[in-house]
Structure formats: structure tokens, C-alpha cells
Coordinates of C-alpha atoms in Angstrom, one line a residue:
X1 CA 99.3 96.6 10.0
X2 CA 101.8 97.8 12.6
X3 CA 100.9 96.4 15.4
X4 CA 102.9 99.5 17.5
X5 CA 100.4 101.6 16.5
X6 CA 97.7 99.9 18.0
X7 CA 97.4 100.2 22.2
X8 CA 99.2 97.4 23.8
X9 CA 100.1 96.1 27.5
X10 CA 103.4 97.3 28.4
X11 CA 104.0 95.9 31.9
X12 CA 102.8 93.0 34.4
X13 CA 100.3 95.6 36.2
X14 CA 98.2 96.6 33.7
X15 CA 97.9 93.1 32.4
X16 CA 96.9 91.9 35.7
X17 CA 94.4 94.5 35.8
X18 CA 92.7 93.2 32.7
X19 CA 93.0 89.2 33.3
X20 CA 92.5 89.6 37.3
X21 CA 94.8 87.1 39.7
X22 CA 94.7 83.1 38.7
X23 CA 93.0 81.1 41.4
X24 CA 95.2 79.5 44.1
X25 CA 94.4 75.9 42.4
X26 CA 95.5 76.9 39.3
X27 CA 98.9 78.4 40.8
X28 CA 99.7 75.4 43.1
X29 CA 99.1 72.7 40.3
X30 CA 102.7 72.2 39.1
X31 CA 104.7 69.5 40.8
X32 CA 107.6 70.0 39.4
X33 CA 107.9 66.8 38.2
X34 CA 105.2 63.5 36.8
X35 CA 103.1 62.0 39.6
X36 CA 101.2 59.1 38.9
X37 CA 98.5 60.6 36.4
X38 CA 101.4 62.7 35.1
X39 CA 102.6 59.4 34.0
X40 CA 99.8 58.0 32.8
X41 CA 98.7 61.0 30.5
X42 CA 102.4 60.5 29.1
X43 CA 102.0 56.7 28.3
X44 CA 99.4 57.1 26.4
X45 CA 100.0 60.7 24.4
X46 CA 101.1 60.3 20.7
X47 CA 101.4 63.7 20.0
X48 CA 103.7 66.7 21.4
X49 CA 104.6 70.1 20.4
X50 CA 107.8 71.0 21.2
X51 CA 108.1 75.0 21.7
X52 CA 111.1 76.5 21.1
X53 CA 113.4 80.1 21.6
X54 CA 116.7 80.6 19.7
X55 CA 120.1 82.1 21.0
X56 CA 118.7 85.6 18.9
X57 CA 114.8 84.8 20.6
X58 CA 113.8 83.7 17.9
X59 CA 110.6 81.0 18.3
X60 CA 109.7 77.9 17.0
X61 CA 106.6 75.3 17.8
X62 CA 107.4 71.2 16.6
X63 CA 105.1 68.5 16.1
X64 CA 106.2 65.4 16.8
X65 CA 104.3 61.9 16.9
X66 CA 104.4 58.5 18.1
X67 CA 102.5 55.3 18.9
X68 CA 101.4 55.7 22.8
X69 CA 103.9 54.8 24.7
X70 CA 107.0 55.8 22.2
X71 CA 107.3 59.2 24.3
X72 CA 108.8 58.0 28.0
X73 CA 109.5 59.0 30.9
X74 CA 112.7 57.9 31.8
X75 CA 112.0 59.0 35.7
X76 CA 109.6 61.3 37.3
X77 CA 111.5 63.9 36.0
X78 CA 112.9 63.6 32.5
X79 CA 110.6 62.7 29.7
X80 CA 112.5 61.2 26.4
X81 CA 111.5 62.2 22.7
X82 CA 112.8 60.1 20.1
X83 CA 114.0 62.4 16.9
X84 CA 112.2 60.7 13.8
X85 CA 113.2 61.3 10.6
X86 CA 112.0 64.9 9.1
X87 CA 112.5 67.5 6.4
X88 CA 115.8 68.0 8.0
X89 CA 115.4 71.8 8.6
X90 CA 115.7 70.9 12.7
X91 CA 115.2 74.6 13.5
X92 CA 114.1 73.0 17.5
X93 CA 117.3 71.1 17.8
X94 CA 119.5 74.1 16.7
X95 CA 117.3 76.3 18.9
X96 CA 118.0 74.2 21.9
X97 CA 122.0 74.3 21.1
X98 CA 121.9 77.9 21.8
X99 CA 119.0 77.9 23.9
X100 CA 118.0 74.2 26.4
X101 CA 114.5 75.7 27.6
X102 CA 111.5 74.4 26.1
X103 CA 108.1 74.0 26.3
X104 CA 106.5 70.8 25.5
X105 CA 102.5 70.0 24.8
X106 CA 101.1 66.7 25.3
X107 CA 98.1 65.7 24.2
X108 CA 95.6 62.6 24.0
X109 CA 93.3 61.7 21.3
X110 CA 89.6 62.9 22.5
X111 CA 90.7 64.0 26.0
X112 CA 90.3 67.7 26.3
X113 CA 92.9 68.1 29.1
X114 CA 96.8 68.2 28.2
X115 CA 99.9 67.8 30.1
X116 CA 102.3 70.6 29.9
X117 CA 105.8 70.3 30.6
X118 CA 108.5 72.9 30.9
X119 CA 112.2 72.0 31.0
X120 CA 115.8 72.2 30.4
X121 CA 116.5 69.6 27.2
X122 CA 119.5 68.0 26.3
X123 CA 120.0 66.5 22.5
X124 CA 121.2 62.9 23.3
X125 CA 123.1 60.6 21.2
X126 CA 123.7 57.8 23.9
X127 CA 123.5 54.2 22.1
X128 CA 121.7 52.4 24.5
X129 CA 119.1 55.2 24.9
X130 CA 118.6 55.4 21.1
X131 CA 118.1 51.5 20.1
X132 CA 115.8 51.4 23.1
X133 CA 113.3 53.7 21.3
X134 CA 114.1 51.5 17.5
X135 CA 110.8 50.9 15.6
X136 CA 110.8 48.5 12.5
X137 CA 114.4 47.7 13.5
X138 CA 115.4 51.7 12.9
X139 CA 117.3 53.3 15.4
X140 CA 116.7 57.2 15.8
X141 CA 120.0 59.4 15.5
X142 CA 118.9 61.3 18.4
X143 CA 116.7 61.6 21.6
X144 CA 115.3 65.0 23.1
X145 CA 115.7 64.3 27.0
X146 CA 114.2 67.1 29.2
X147 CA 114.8 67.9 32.6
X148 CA 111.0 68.8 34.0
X149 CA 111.2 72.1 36.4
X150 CA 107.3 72.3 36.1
X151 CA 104.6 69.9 35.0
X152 CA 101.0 70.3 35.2
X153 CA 98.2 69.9 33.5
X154 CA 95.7 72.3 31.5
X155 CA 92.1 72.6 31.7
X156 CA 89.8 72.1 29.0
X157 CA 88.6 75.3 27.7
X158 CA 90.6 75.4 24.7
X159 CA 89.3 72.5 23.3
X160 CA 86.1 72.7 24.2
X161 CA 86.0 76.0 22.3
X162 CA 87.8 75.3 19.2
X163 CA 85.6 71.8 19.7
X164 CA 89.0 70.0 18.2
X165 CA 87.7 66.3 18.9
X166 CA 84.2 67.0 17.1
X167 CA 84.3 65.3 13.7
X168 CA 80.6 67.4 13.3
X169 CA 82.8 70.8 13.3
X170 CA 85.5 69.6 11.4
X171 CA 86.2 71.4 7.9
X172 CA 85.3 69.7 4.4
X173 CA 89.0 68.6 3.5
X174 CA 88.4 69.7 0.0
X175 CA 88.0 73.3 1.2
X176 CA 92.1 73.5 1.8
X177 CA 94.6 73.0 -0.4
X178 CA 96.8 69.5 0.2
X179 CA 100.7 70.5 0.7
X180 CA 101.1 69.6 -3.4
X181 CA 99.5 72.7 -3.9
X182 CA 100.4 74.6 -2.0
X183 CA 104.6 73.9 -2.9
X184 CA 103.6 74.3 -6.7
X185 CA 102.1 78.1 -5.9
X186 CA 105.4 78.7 -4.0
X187 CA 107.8 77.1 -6.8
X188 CA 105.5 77.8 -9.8
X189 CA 106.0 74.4 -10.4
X190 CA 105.5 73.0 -13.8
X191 CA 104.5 69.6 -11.8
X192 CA 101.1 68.9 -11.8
X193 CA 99.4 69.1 -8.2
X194 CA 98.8 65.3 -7.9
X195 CA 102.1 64.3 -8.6
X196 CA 103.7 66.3 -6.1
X197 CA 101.4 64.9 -3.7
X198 CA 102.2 61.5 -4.3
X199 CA 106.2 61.9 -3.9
X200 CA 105.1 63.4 -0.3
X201 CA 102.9 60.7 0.5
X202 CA 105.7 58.0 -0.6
X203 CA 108.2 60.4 1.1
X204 CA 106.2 60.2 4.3
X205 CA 105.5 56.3 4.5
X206 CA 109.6 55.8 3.4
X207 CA 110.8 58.0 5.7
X208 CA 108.2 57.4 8.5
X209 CA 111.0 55.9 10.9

């Protein structure tokens, strides 16, 4: 489909004529930098998506993990991401060589809120900075430091439609293919499925930090 034949919003006015004007709660909510439950939220998140925009525009959206606590705040206004070992594509990192903005997601296991945070990131390589964030001894190569310019949180509605926390509503894991099968389709792999599955899973606990 070509999505330029279809009609499409072309300007701030007629979009505000379909969604209508945000409420002034939801327009006053950012602080600009983490307050006390800003803080909290942060200490205990162990999962972020990084969003992304290249030099060229083009996007990218990272997942990145830790145990509670292993993303900080390093003051009310700069939040510090450790840079764990990875499939070593980094398409975030070069994006924010070209381009510091970025969005970040955080989120807490069976909370339906998130924390959003929008910045100005800087890849650090400072020592001190990077053994303070060593797990198992492992000290990461690199820490994402942001610079908040707006932080706020998000209401609920997202998960409570997609029902995210729900184990009732989650999918039969059987139904999707695991990453082994889907490489071998890509490849045409000789390999059988399980195999490849097994060097990713001993890839992942190896190269976990």
C-alpha cells in the first residue's frame, strides 16, 4: 500500500480538530526534571526503551534492561544508562553521534503508569562512572548520560488496553516462532531450529554483562 494515496493530516490544525486540545493537567505535568516520585519510579524500573533519530532522520527504538536500581539518576536531572553488552549493531549510539535527542521509556513490572523522559544524551566513557555501574566484576565500556529537558509521567490507558501485565491475555508461546527460527528462514540455514536456539541462549547468559 502507498500510504500517500490514502487521506492524511497535513498540518497542526486539522489534527487538533480531530484529537481536540489536551487538558491543562496533562500540559502542566512535565517538570523538567525527577521530583521525588520521578525518582522513585526510576529506582525501581528495569526496563527502558531508548528512542532514537539519526543525522539523515532516520528512527530507531532500544530496549535495554537492568536489575532495579542499575538505571540512576545521577541528579534530578541526568539519568545514567549503563551500555551492556549487545549484538553490536549500536544503531542508538551512532544515532545519538549525529543526533543527542532522545526519548527514553521507563517502565515498572505490573504498574500501568510509565515515566517518560526527554533529553539531550551524551555517550560517556568516564572511568569512575563506568566501574560504578560494574556487575559480576564487569565494567560496561560505556554509559548513556541524559540531560532531562522534560520528565513526566504517562497515564495508564495503554496498558490497560493492550492488558500487558495480564498473564490471562498473554499469547500461547508456542504460537510464535523462537528467534532460531526465525534466523534459519532468513539464512536458509542448514542448522536445525534447536540448535540455533541454544547458541543464542548460551550467547545471552555469556554475554549477559
Amino acid at each position: 500500500m502507498d500510504v500517500s494515496d490514502l487521506q492524511t493530516v497535513q498540518d497542526h490544525s486539522h489534527l487538533r480538530e480531530l484529537v481536540g486540545d489536551p487538558a491543562p493537567i496533562v500540559v502542566d505535568k512535565d517538570r523538567g526534571y525527577l521530583d521525588e516520585h520521578g525518582l522513585a519510579f526510576l529506582e525501581r524500573s528495569p526496563f527502558v526503551l531508548v528512542s532514537t533519530s539519526g543525522a539523515d532522520g532516520t528512527c530507531d527504538v532500544s530496549p535495554r534492561g537492568e536489575a532495579p536500581g542499575g538505571f540512576r539518576a545521577l541528579d534530578t536531572r541526568t539519568v545514567a544508562i549503563p551500555d551492556r553488552p549487545g549484538n553490536r549493531r549500536v544503531d542508538s549510539l551512532v544515532n545519538i553521534v549525529d543526533n543527542p535527542h532522545v526519548g527514553l521509556l521507563f517502565c515498572v513490572p505490573g504498574v500501568e503508569e510509565t515515566l517518560r523522559v526527554n533529553g539531550t544524551a551524551a555517550i560517556v566513557v568516564d572511568q569512575d562512572l563506568r566501574e560504578s555501574f560494574a556487575v559480576r566484576g564487569r565494567v560496561p565500556k560505556l554509559v548513556l548520560c541524559v540531560q532531562i529537558e522534560e520528565a513526566y509521567f504517562h497515564c495508564a490507558k495503554a496498558f490497560r488496553r493492550s492488558a500487558l501485565w495480564e498473564p490471562s491475555t498473554w499469547p500461547d508461546r508456542a504460537e510464535l516462532p523462537t528467534l532460531g527460527q526465525v534466523l534459519k528462514d532468513l539464512k536458509d540455514s542448514p542448522d536445525p531450529v534447536e540448535a540455533i536456539d541454544a547458541a543464542l541462549e548460551e550467547e545471552n547468559r555469556a554475554a549477559l554483562y
